[in-house]
Amino acid sequence: MSDALVLITGGAGFIGSNLVDALLAKGYAVRVLDNLSTGKRSNLPLDNPRLQLLEGDVADAALVARAAVGATAVVHLAAVASVQASVDDPVSTHQSNFVGSLNVCEAMRQAGVKRVVFASSAAVYGNNGEDDSIDEQTAKAPLTPYASDKLASEHYFDFYRRQHGLEPVIFRFFNIFGPRQDPSSPYSGVISIFSERAQKGLPIAVFGDGEQTRDFMYVGDLVAVLVQAVEMAEAPLGAINVGWNRTTTLKQLLQALSEIIGSLPAVSYTEPRSGDIRHSRANNQRLAASFTLPEPTPLKVGLEKLLNQ
Ligand code: NAD
Ligand code: UD1
């Protein structure tokens, strides 16, 4: 596969830039399309001649069409990743989170690119998980514009598969964490916020009682799966959960951080966020059936890597 070109939308972001490093290390050429809204140039090894950064918006159809030319595969990660941002501003997040996906479909059709890896989300299940793990057949109950845009995007990728022979690999990521997850906004991923605040001794706010659960996966483990999805001969049909079938409450997360750092700043408990999901845990049998999974990075090991980045 050496020298084959992979287009990564959102490649300057947290997950994207970790994938960029892995693909460059494997000999690929990589083109990143990113509007640098949450992504950063400093996440990318821009001195590598096999890396190209196109600064722009996935909502710009003509730009996405140009970006797809010459690619052998696309990994579509560009989106406003914050669920809460979509609740506050459904119109503008829809441009990134849905129109961007449709533009990727159309650009690939025009350029004759087949393989696309799409970052959908566990958010499509809404609160259907209860305490049990969620499999892919679980009823979809999107509670937010973010989740609705992800689910609609999945359907469009499937339409382009049937109609135009696209080969989508649709992943429903559960909660990913690790180095380069940007902690700077109140909408950032909880682990990035708690880790930064714990390290700096700043007070931590838990929305709700702290008993809500998430299935946290270290970004290096996810990247191992994403690379296989780019390279595998045949794209598996239907969406695939990406998680470890392992849950952690926010209280347990805080406990793990305090064991690593030695102490914790003040923690307050406030109202839960509207649209927030109570429990989230992946049944990952489909994932395990189609991919060679790495040993799960234990939460504390991943947290240490994040704190030492
Ligand atoms: P991130 O914010 O670090 O990455 C998103 C990237 O997309 C950023 O670089 C941002 O600048 C870029 N971007 C946003 N809107 C854009 C637009 N309109 N045009 C071009 N670029 C744009 O977040 P992440 O955690 O790395 O998320 C990557 C993808 O994975 C997203 O699609 C997100 O919805 C999805 N996802 C993430 C998680 C998680 O736990 N982190 C879980 C489920 C799904
Ligand atoms: C996350 C991802 C989303 C993805 C989904 C899949 C981010 C920003 N969000 O959403 O893209 O689709 O997983 O499962 O990466 N919390 C606090 N205090 C804080 C911040 C958060 O208590 O300062 C709580 C939230 O209310 C929530 C939990 O922590 O209960 C997790 O929040 P968050 O990290 O934003 O993730 P999700 O909403 O699960």
XYZ file of N, CA and C in Angstrom, residues 197 201-205 264-268:
33
model
N -7.644 19.626 34.317
C -7.978 20.365 35.534
C -7.338 19.704 36.759
N -4.778 21.532 39.173
C -5.375 21.818 40.474
C -6.593 22.726 40.382
N -7.281 22.724 39.247
C -8.477 23.559 39.072
C -9.731 22.771 39.416
N -10.782 23.443 39.929
C -11.991 22.702 40.322
C -12.645 21.974 39.155
N -13.250 20.844 39.476
C -13.866 19.986 38.458
C -15.374 19.975 38.673
N -16.133 20.156 37.565
C -17.603 20.105 37.652
C -18.102 18.822 37.001
N -6.774 15.222 44.229
C -7.714 15.831 43.274
C -8.113 17.207 43.781
N -8.366 18.156 42.854
C -8.934 19.434 43.287
C -10.394 19.240 43.712
N -11.064 20.335 44.111
C -12.465 20.244 44.534
C -13.334 19.747 43.379
N -14.273 18.839 43.697
C -15.201 18.315 42.689
C -16.611 18.712 43.100
N -17.360 19.377 42.161
C -18.749 19.726 42.467
C -19.683 18.956 41.544
